[in-house]
CSV table of C-alpha atoms in Angstrom, one decimal:
chain,number,residue,atom,x,y,z
A,1,MET,CA,0.0,0.0,0.0
A,2,SER,CA,1.2,3.5,-0.5
A,3,ASP,CA,1.7,5.8,2.5
A,4,LYS,CA,-1.6,7.4,1.6
A,5,ARG,CA,-4.3,6.5,4.1
A,6,ILE,CA,-6.9,4.5,2.3
A,7,ALA,CA,-8.7,2.6,5.0
A,8,GLY,CA,-8.3,2.8,8.7
A,9,PRO,CA,-5.0,1.9,10.4
A,10,GLU,CA,-6.6,-1.2,11.7
A,11,ILE,CA,-7.2,-2.5,8.2
A,12,GLU,CA,-3.7,-1.5,7.1
A,13,ARG,CA,-2.2,-3.3,10.0
A,14,LEU,CA,-4.2,-6.4,9.3
A,15,ILE,CA,-3.0,-6.4,5.7
A,16,GLN,CA,0.6,-6.0,6.8
A,17,LEU,CA,0.4,-9.0,9.2
A,18,LEU,CA,-1.5,-11.1,6.7
A,19,ALA,CA,1.3,-10.4,4.2
A,20,LYS,CA,3.7,-12.2,6.6
A,21,VAL,CA,1.7,-15.4,6.5
A,22,PRO,CA,3.5,-17.9,4.2
A,23,GLY,CA,1.6,-18.3,1.0
A,24,LEU,CA,0.3,-14.8,1.0
A,25,GLY,CA,2.0,-11.7,-0.4
A,26,PRO,CA,1.1,-8.0,-0.3
A,27,ARG,CA,-1.4,-8.4,-3.1
A,28,SER,CA,-3.1,-11.6,-1.8
A,29,ALA,CA,-3.0,-10.1,1.7
A,30,ARG,CA,-5.2,-7.2,0.6
A,31,ARG,CA,-7.6,-9.7,-1.2
A,32,ALA,CA,-7.7,-11.9,1.9
A,33,ALA,CA,-8.4,-8.9,4.2
A,34,LEU,CA,-11.2,-7.7,2.0
A,35,HIS,CA,-12.7,-11.1,1.8
A,36,MET,CA,-12.6,-11.5,5.6
A,37,ILE,CA,-14.1,-8.0,6.1
A,38,LYS,CA,-17.0,-9.1,3.8
A,39,LYS,CA,-17.3,-12.5,5.7
A,40,LYS,CA,-16.9,-10.9,9.1
A,41,GLU,CA,-19.2,-13.3,11.0
A,42,GLN,CA,-18.4,-16.5,9.0
A,43,LEU,CA,-14.6,-16.1,8.8
A,44,MET,CA,-13.0,-13.1,10.4
A,45,ALA,CA,-14.4,-13.4,13.9
A,46,PRO,CA,-14.0,-17.2,14.1
A,47,LEU,CA,-10.4,-17.0,12.7
A,48,ALA,CA,-9.6,-14.3,15.3
A,49,ALA,CA,-10.9,-16.5,18.0
A,50,ALA,CA,-9.1,-19.6,16.7
A,51,LEU,CA,-5.8,-17.7,16.5
A,52,THR,CA,-6.2,-16.3,20.0
A,53,GLU,CA,-7.1,-19.7,21.4
A,54,ALA,CA,-4.3,-21.5,19.5
A,55,SER,CA,-1.7,-18.8,20.5
A,56,GLU,CA,-2.7,-19.3,24.2
A,57,LYS,CA,-2.9,-23.0,24.2
A,58,VAL,CA,-0.4,-24.4,21.7
A,59,THR,CA,2.7,-25.8,23.3
A,60,VAL,CA,5.6,-28.0,22.3
A,61,CYS,CA,5.6,-31.6,23.5
A,62,SER,CA,8.5,-32.0,26.0
A,63,ILE,CA,9.0,-35.6,24.8
A,64,CYS,CA,8.9,-35.5,21.0
A,65,GLY,CA,8.9,-31.9,20.0
A,66,ASN,CA,5.5,-32.1,18.3
A,67,VAL,CA,3.1,-29.1,18.7
A,68,ASP,CA,-0.2,-29.7,20.5
A,69,THR,CA,-2.4,-28.2,23.1
A,70,VAL,CA,-1.4,-30.7,25.7
A,71,ASP,CA,2.0,-31.8,26.9
A,72,PRO,CA,2.9,-34.7,26.4
A,73,CYS,CA,1.2,-34.4,23.0
A,74,SER,CA,-1.7,-36.6,22.0
A,75,ILE,CA,0.5,-38.9,20.0
A,76,CYS,CA,3.0,-39.5,22.9
A,77,SER,CA,0.2,-40.1,25.3
A,78,ASP,CA,-1.8,-42.4,23.0
A,79,PRO,CA,-1.6,-45.9,24.5
A,80,ARG,CA,-2.5,-47.5,21.2
A,81,ARG,CA,0.8,-46.4,19.6
A,82,ASP,CA,3.6,-48.9,19.4
A,83,PRO,CA,6.2,-47.7,21.9
A,84,SER,CA,9.0,-49.7,20.3
A,85,LEU,CA,8.8,-47.9,17.0
A,86,LEU,CA,10.1,-44.3,16.7
A,87,ILE,CA,10.1,-42.2,13.6
A,88,VAL,CA,12.6,-39.3,13.5
A,89,VAL,CA,11.5,-36.3,11.4
A,90,GLU,CA,13.1,-32.9,10.8
A,91,ASP,CA,10.0,-30.8,11.3
A,92,VAL,CA,6.4,-31.0,12.6
A,93,SER,CA,5.2,-30.6,9.0
A,94,ASP,CA,6.9,-33.9,8.2
A,95,LEU,CA,5.2,-35.5,11.2
A,96,TRP,CA,1.8,-34.3,9.9
A,97,ALA,CA,2.6,-35.6,6.4
A,98,LEU,CA,3.4,-39.0,7.7
A,99,GLU,CA,0.3,-39.0,9.9
A,100,ARG,CA,-1.8,-38.2,6.9
A,101,ALA,CA,-0.3,-41.2,5.1
A,102,SER,CA,-1.2,-43.1,8.4
A,103,VAL,CA,0.7,-46.3,7.7
A,104,MET,CA,2.6,-46.6,10.9
A,105,ASN,CA,1.2,-46.7,14.4
A,106,ALA,CA,4.5,-45.3,15.8
A,107,ARG,CA,5.6,-42.4,17.9
A,108,TYR,CA,7.8,-39.6,16.7
A,109,HIS,CA,10.8,-37.5,17.5
A,110,VAL,CA,11.0,-34.0,15.9
A,111,LEU,CA,14.6,-32.8,15.4
A,112,GLY,CA,13.6,-29.2,14.7
A,113,GLY,CA,15.9,-29.0,11.6
A,114,THR,CA,19.0,-30.5,10.1
A,115,LEU,CA,22.7,-30.2,10.8
A,116,SER,CA,23.9,-27.3,8.7
A,117,PRO,CA,27.4,-26.0,9.6
A,118,LEU,CA,27.2,-23.3,7.0
A,119,ASP,CA,24.0,-21.9,8.7
A,120,GLY,CA,25.6,-22.4,12.2
A,121,VAL,CA,23.3,-25.3,13.1
A,122,GLY,CA,25.1,-27.8,15.2
A,123,PRO,CA,24.0,-30.9,17.1
A,124,ASP,CA,23.2,-28.9,20.2
A,125,ASP,CA,20.6,-26.8,18.2
A,126,LEU,CA,18.6,-29.9,17.4
A,127,ASN,CA,16.7,-32.3,19.6
A,128,ILE,CA,19.4,-35.0,19.2
A,129,LYS,CA,20.4,-35.3,22.9
A,130,SER,CA,16.7,-35.9,23.9
A,131,LEU,CA,16.6,-38.6,21.1
A,132,VAL,CA,19.6,-40.4,22.5
A,133,ASP,CA,18.1,-40.2,25.9
A,134,ARG,CA,14.8,-41.7,24.7
A,135,VAL,CA,16.7,-44.6,23.1
A,136,ALA,CA,18.9,-45.0,26.2
A,137,ALA,CA,15.8,-45.3,28.3
A,138,GLY,CA,15.1,-48.5,26.5
A,139,GLY,CA,12.0,-50.0,24.9
A,140,ILE,CA,12.6,-48.7,21.4
A,141,THR,CA,13.6,-51.5,19.0
A,142,GLU,CA,13.5,-49.6,15.6
A,143,LEU,CA,14.3,-46.0,14.7
A,144,ILE,CA,13.1,-44.9,11.3
A,145,LEU,CA,15.1,-41.9,10.0
A,146,ALA,CA,12.4,-40.1,8.0
A,147,VAL,CA,14.6,-37.2,7.2
A,148,ASN,CA,14.5,-35.4,3.8
A,149,ALA,CA,16.6,-36.9,1.0
A,150,THR,CA,18.8,-33.8,1.0
A,151,VAL,CA,22.5,-33.5,1.8
A,152,GLU,CA,21.7,-31.9,5.2
A,153,GLY,CA,19.1,-34.6,5.9
A,154,GLN,CA,21.5,-37.4,5.1
A,155,THR,CA,24.3,-35.8,7.1
A,156,THR,CA,22.0,-35.5,10.1
A,157,ALA,CA,21.0,-39.2,9.6
A,158,HIS,CA,24.6,-40.3,9.6
A,159,TYR,CA,25.3,-38.2,12.8
A,160,ILE,CA,22.4,-39.7,14.6
A,161,THR,CA,23.5,-43.3,13.5
A,162,ASP,CA,26.9,-42.6,15.0
A,163,GLN,CA,25.5,-41.3,18.3
A,164,LEU,CA,23.4,-44.5,18.6
A,165,ALA,CA,26.1,-46.9,17.7
A,166,ASP,CA,26.3,-48.3,21.2
A,167,PHE,CA,22.6,-49.1,21.5
A,168,ASP,CA,20.9,-52.2,20.4
A,169,VAL,CA,18.4,-50.5,18.1
A,170,ARG,CA,17.6,-51.2,14.5
A,171,ILE,CA,18.0,-48.0,12.4
A,172,THR,CA,16.2,-47.8,9.1
A,173,ARG,CA,15.5,-45.1,6.5
A,174,LEU,CA,12.7,-44.4,4.0
A,175,ALA,CA,13.0,-46.2,0.7
A,176,HIS,CA,14.2,-44.2,-2.3
A,177,GLY,CA,12.4,-44.7,-5.6
A,178,VAL,CA,9.9,-43.5,-8.1
A,179,PRO,CA,7.1,-41.5,-6.5
A,180,VAL,CA,3.7,-43.2,-6.9
A,181,GLY,CA,2.0,-41.6,-9.9
A,182,GLY,CA,5.4,-40.2,-11.0
A,183,GLU,CA,6.6,-40.2,-14.6
A,184,LEU,CA,10.1,-41.4,-15.3
A,185,ASP,CA,10.7,-38.7,-17.8
A,186,TYR,CA,10.5,-36.0,-15.1
A,187,LEU,CA,12.7,-37.8,-12.5
A,188,ASP,CA,16.3,-37.0,-11.9
A,189,GLU,CA,19.1,-39.5,-12.5
A,190,GLY,CA,19.7,-40.0,-8.8
A,191,THR,CA,16.2,-41.1,-8.1
A,192,LEU,CA,16.1,-43.4,-11.2
A,193,SER,CA,19.4,-45.1,-10.4
A,194,ALA,CA,18.2,-45.6,-6.8
A,195,ALA,CA,14.9,-47.0,-8.0
A,196,LEU,CA,16.8,-49.4,-10.4
A,197,ARG,CA,19.2,-50.6,-7.7
A,198,ALA,CA,16.3,-51.2,-5.3
A,199,ARG,CA,14.1,-52.9,-7.9
A,200,THR,CA,11.7,-55.5,-6.5
A,201,GLN,CA,10.1,-58.7,-7.9
A,202,PHE,CA,6.9,-57.9,-10.0
B,1,MET,CA,-6.4,-33.6,7.2
B,2,SER,CA,-7.6,-37.1,7.8
B,3,ASP,CA,-10.1,-37.7,10.5
B,4,LYS,CA,-7.3,-39.0,12.7
B,5,ARG,CA,-6.5,-36.7,15.5
B,6,ILE,CA,-2.9,-35.4,14.9
B,7,ALA,CA,-2.8,-32.2,16.9
B,8,GLY,CA,-5.3,-30.6,19.2
B,9,PRO,CA,-8.8,-29.6,17.9
B,10,GLU,CA,-7.7,-26.0,18.3
B,11,ILE,CA,-5.0,-26.4,15.7
B,12,GLU,CA,-7.3,-28.4,13.4
B,13,ARG,CA,-9.9,-25.7,13.6
B,14,LEU,CA,-7.3,-23.0,12.9
B,15,ILE,CA,-6.1,-24.9,9.8
B,16,GLN,CA,-9.7,-25.3,8.6
B,17,LEU,CA,-10.4,-21.6,8.9
B,18,LEU,CA,-7.1,-20.6,7.3
B,19,ALA,CA,-7.9,-22.8,4.3
B,20,LYS,CA,-11.0,-20.6,3.7
B,21,VAL,CA,-8.8,-17.5,3.3
B,22,PRO,CA,-8.5,-16.7,-0.4
B,23,GLY,CA,-5.0,-17.5,-1.6
B,24,LEU,CA,-4.6,-20.4,0.9
B,25,GLY,CA,-5.6,-24.0,0.3
B,26,PRO,CA,-5.6,-27.0,2.6
B,27,ARG,CA,-1.9,-27.5,2.1
B,28,SER,CA,-0.8,-23.9,2.5
B,29,ALA,CA,-3.1,-23.5,5.4
B,30,ARG,CA,-1.2,-26.2,7.3
B,31,ARG,CA,2.1,-24.6,6.4
B,32,ALA,CA,0.7,-21.2,7.5
B,33,ALA,CA,-0.6,-22.6,10.8
B,34,LEU,CA,2.7,-24.2,11.6
B,35,HIS,CA,4.7,-21.1,10.7
B,36,MET,CA,2.4,-19.0,13.0
B,37,ILE,CA,2.8,-21.6,15.8
B,38,LYS,CA,6.5,-21.1,15.5
B,39,LYS,CA,6.2,-17.4,15.4
B,40,LYS,CA,3.6,-17.1,18.1
B,41,GLU,CA,4.8,-13.8,19.6
B,42,GLN,CA,5.8,-12.1,16.3
B,43,LEU,CA,2.9,-13.2,14.1
B,44,MET,CA,0.2,-15.3,15.7
B,45,ALA,CA,-0.8,-13.2,18.7
B,46,PRO,CA,-0.5,-9.8,16.7
B,47,LEU,CA,-2.6,-11.3,13.9
B,48,ALA,CA,-5.2,-12.5,16.3
B,49,ALA,CA,-5.4,-9.1,17.9
B,50,ALA,CA,-5.6,-7.3,14.5
B,51,LEU,CA,-8.4,-9.6,13.3
B,52,THR,CA,-10.3,-9.1,16.5
B,53,GLU,CA,-9.9,-5.3,16.4
B,54,ALA,CA,-10.8,-5.2,12.6
B,55,SER,CA,-13.8,-7.4,13.0
B,56,GLU,CA,-15.1,-5.2,15.8
B,57,LYS,CA,-14.4,-1.8,14.2
B,58,VAL,CA,-14.6,-2.2,10.5
B,59,THR,CA,-17.8,-0.8,9.0
B,60,VAL,CA,-19.2,0.0,5.6
B,61,CYS,CA,-19.4,3.7,4.7
B,62,SER,CA,-23.0,4.8,4.5
B,63,ILE,CA,-22.2,7.3,1.7
B,64,CYS,CA,-19.9,5.4,-0.7
B,65,GLY,CA,-19.8,1.8,0.4
B,66,ASN,CA,-16.1,1.8,1.2
B,67,VAL,CA,-14.9,-0.2,4.2
B,68,ASP,CA,-13.3,1.7,7.0
B,69,THR,CA,-13.3,2.0,10.8
B,70,VAL,CA,-15.2,5.3,10.6
B,71,ASP,CA,-18.5,6.2,9.0
B,72,PRO,CA,-18.5,8.3,6.8
B,73,CYS,CA,-15.2,6.8,5.6
B,74,SER,CA,-11.9,8.7,5.6
B,75,ILE,CA,-12.2,9.4,1.9
B,76,CYS,CA,-15.7,10.7,2.0
B,77,SER,CA,-14.9,13.0,5.0
B,78,ASP,CA,-11.5,14.2,3.5
B,79,PRO,CA,-12.0,17.9,2.8
B,80,ARG,CA,-9.1,17.9,0.3
B,81,ARG,CA,-11.0,15.6,-2.1
B,82,ASP,CA,-12.6,17.2,-5.1
B,83,PRO,CA,-16.4,16.9,-4.4
B,84,SER,CA,-17.3,17.3,-8.0
B,85,LEU,CA,-15.5,14.2,-9.2
B,86,LEU,CA,-17.0,10.8,-8.5
B,87,ILE,CA,-15.4,7.5,-9.5
B,88,VAL,CA,-17.8,4.5,-9.7
B,89,VAL,CA,-16.2,1.1,-8.9
B,90,GLU,CA,-17.5,-2.4,-8.6
B,91,ASP,CA,-15.7,-3.4,-5.5
B,92,VAL,CA,-13.6,-2.0,-2.6
B,93,SER,CA,-10.6,-3.8,-4.1
B,94,ASP,CA,-10.9,-1.6,-7.2
B,95,LEU,CA,-11.1,1.5,-5.0
B,96,TRP,CA,-7.9,0.4,-3.3
B,97,ALA,CA,-6.2,-0.2,-6.6
B,98,LEU,CA,-7.1,3.2,-7.9
B,99,GLU,CA,-6.0,4.8,-4.6
B,100,ARG,CA,-2.6,3.1,-5.0
B,101,ALA,CA,-2.3,4.6,-8.5
B,102,SER,CA,-3.3,7.9,-6.7
B,103,VAL,CA,-3.8,10.0,-9.8
B,104,MET,CA,-7.2,11.4,-8.9
B,105,ASN,CA,-8.2,13.3,-5.9
B,106,ALA,CA,-11.8,12.2,-6.3
B,107,ARG,CA,-14.4,10.5,-4.2
B,108,TYR,CA,-15.8,7.1,-4.9
B,109,HIS,CA,-19.0,5.1,-5.1
B,110,VAL,CA,-18.8,1.3,-4.6
B,111,LEU,CA,-21.5,-0.6,-6.4
B,112,GLY,CA,-20.8,-3.8,-4.6
B,113,GLY,CA,-20.9,-5.9,-7.8
B,114,THR,CA,-22.2,-5.8,-11.4
B,115,LEU,CA,-25.5,-6.5,-12.9
B,116,SER,CA,-25.7,-10.2,-13.7
B,117,PRO,CA,-29.2,-11.5,-14.5
B,118,LEU,CA,-27.9,-15.1,-14.7
B,119,ASP,CA,-26.7,-14.9,-11.1
B,120,GLY,CA,-29.8,-13.1,-10.0
B,121,VAL,CA,-28.1,-9.8,-9.4
B,122,GLY,CA,-30.4,-6.9,-10.4
B,123,PRO,CA,-30.2,-3.1,-10.0
B,124,ASP,CA,-31.7,-3.3,-6.5
B,125,ASP,CA,-28.9,-5.6,-5.3
B,126,LEU,CA,-26.3,-2.9,-6.1
B,127,ASN,CA,-25.7,0.5,-4.7
B,128,ILE,CA,-27.2,2.2,-7.8
B,129,LYS,CA,-30.1,4.0,-6.2
B,130,SER,CA,-27.7,5.7,-3.7
B,131,LEU,CA,-25.5,6.7,-6.6
B,132,VAL,CA,-28.4,8.3,-8.4
B,133,ASP,CA,-29.3,10.1,-5.1
B,134,ARG,CA,-25.8,11.4,-4.8
B,135,VAL,CA,-25.9,12.8,-8.3
B,136,ALA,CA,-29.4,14.2,-7.8
B,137,ALA,CA,-28.2,16.0,-4.6
B,138,GLY,CA,-26.0,18.1,-7.0
B,139,GLY,CA,-22.4,19.2,-6.9
B,140,ILE,CA,-21.1,16.3,-9.0
B,141,THR,CA,-20.0,17.4,-12.4
B,142,GLU,CA,-18.1,14.2,-13.6
B,143,LEU,CA,-18.8,10.6,-13.0
B,144,ILE,CA,-16.0,8.2,-14.0
B,145,LEU,CA,-17.3,4.7,-14.6
B,146,ALA,CA,-14.2,2.7,-13.5
B,147,VAL,CA,-15.9,-0.7,-13.9
B,148,ASN,CA,-14.1,-3.8,-15.2
B,149,ALA,CA,-13.9,-4.2,-19.0
B,150,THR,CA,-16.1,-7.3,-18.8
B,151,VAL,CA,-19.6,-7.9,-20.3
B,152,GLU,CA,-21.2,-7.5,-16.8
B,153,GLY,CA,-19.1,-4.3,-16.1
B,154,GLN,CA,-20.1,-2.7,-19.4
B,155,THR,CA,-23.8,-3.7,-18.9
B,156,THR,CA,-23.7,-2.1,-15.5
B,157,ALA,CA,-22.1,1.0,-17.0
B,158,HIS,CA,-24.8,1.3,-19.6
B,159,TYR,CA,-27.6,0.8,-17.0
B,160,ILE,CA,-26.1,3.6,-14.8
B,161,THR,CA,-25.8,5.9,-17.8
B,162,ASP,CA,-29.5,5.3,-18.6
B,163,GLN,CA,-30.5,6.1,-15.0
B,164,LEU,CA,-28.5,9.4,-15.0
B,165,ALA,CA,-29.7,10.5,-18.5
B,166,ASP,CA,-31.8,13.4,-16.9
B,167,PHE,CA,-28.9,14.8,-14.9
B,168,ASP,CA,-26.4,17.3,-16.1
B,169,VAL,CA,-23.3,15.3,-15.3
B,170,ARG,CA,-20.5,14.3,-17.6
B,171,ILE,CA,-20.1,10.5,-17.7
B,172,THR,CA,-16.7,9.1,-18.7
B,173,ARG,CA,-15.0,5.7,-18.7
B,174,LEU,CA,-11.5,4.4,-18.4
B,175,ALA,CA,-9.4,4.3,-21.6
B,176,HIS,CA,-8.9,1.0,-23.3
B,177,GLY,CA,-5.5,0.2,-24.6
B,178,VAL,CA,-2.2,-1.6,-24.2
B,179,PRO,CA,-1.2,-2.0,-20.5
B,180,VAL,CA,1.9,-0.1,-19.6
B,181,GLY,CA,4.8,-2.6,-19.8
B,182,GLY,CA,2.6,-5.0,-21.8
B,183,GLU,CA,3.8,-6.9,-24.9
B,184,LEU,CA,1.6,-6.8,-28.0
B,185,ASP,CA,2.2,-10.4,-28.6
B,186,TYR,CA,0.3,-11.4,-25.5
B,187,LEU,CA,-2.7,-9.1,-26.0
B,188,ASP,CA,-6.1,-10.1,-27.2
B,189,GLU,CA,-7.5,-8.8,-30.5
B,190,GLY,CA,-10.1,-6.7,-28.7
B,191,THR,CA,-7.5,-4.7,-26.7
B,192,LEU,CA,-5.3,-4.3,-29.8
B,193,SER,CA,-8.1,-3.0,-32.0
B,194,ALA,CA,-9.2,-0.7,-29.2
B,195,ALA,CA,-5.7,0.6,-28.8
B,196,LEU,CA,-5.4,1.2,-32.5
B,197,ARG,CA,-8.6,3.0,-32.8
B,198,ALA,CA,-7.8,5.2,-29.8
B,199,ARG,CA,-4.2,5.9,-31.0
B,200,THR,CA,-2.7,9.2,-30.0
B,201,GLN,CA,-0.1,11.6,-31.5
B,202,PHE,CA,3.5,10.5,-30.7
């Protein structure tokens, strides 16, 4: 917006804050603000209440690093989850993605990022010590390293494997291969060669 | 999200509401929610407050139909605005767009849409009567119909012109032509032929 006062400062401030939401820019923030002003009762007031409630109640699980309104989170305190299976993820968004796939009835451990010396992220900046403590406490037989297939993700996976060398725990990683529904033509050589090497009986 | 409970119902509800914001879908709503949870103090709490304040204070101007926190809006009550010049727009977003261009020191009249018989939108559903009343009250010498260059916009423009036939007011419309910075190759024939017909001395 220009510095010229178009609408009230309350609306300007709303637009400025909306523009900071990932997925919205200055232009779509204006559109979103206007849409919400028009849908005041259906969207704006409920969203304000939901944000207030979430910002008051949301907390980080002291066991796994997940976000929830209770601590321990609802996954950690779910008695139906297999306590021997732990999936290690970089971020809560990865945890949500795996939960949507809902194949595993496991628990999680959120690292909060990946090792990245260039960005100054070392082992102490991630939830690695708490992971080692969980494994050391016993009861976990398999650790699935569901980190991203990036250099940082793989470096982090190797570091964690080293830290857990003394424990009797099976460490696995996600399979590499062709995404379901993916076309070979669009895949990089690394994925294709991994998929070829890990080919299975038809 | 699946029906499986991942995070608390407060977070689920926040994601559901965020997904209704134009520009955000289910996927980006999850990303936005997670980002806001991480930036609770910098973004989530301020946005909650801004939404609450805006939803309490924002009102529609009884003169022009603009949205503001005061009624009459800050444009209608601005004494530096030329009272003889009125720009008719379809929507508040068009008003904002024209204000950003800030060429005219005029006042506005927001129709709230366009005539669209197929969608059941007739003259009584738009702020046309209040527009005629404003013109009838006198003092307005020029009416700029800044409606969209669509069939509905042009139909609405013609209807308004008919309604104001008895008044001594100059009715103008926005120029058609090549957008500034636009490439001819990407323009439709209608725009190109309009630009050719309305060519000006170089």
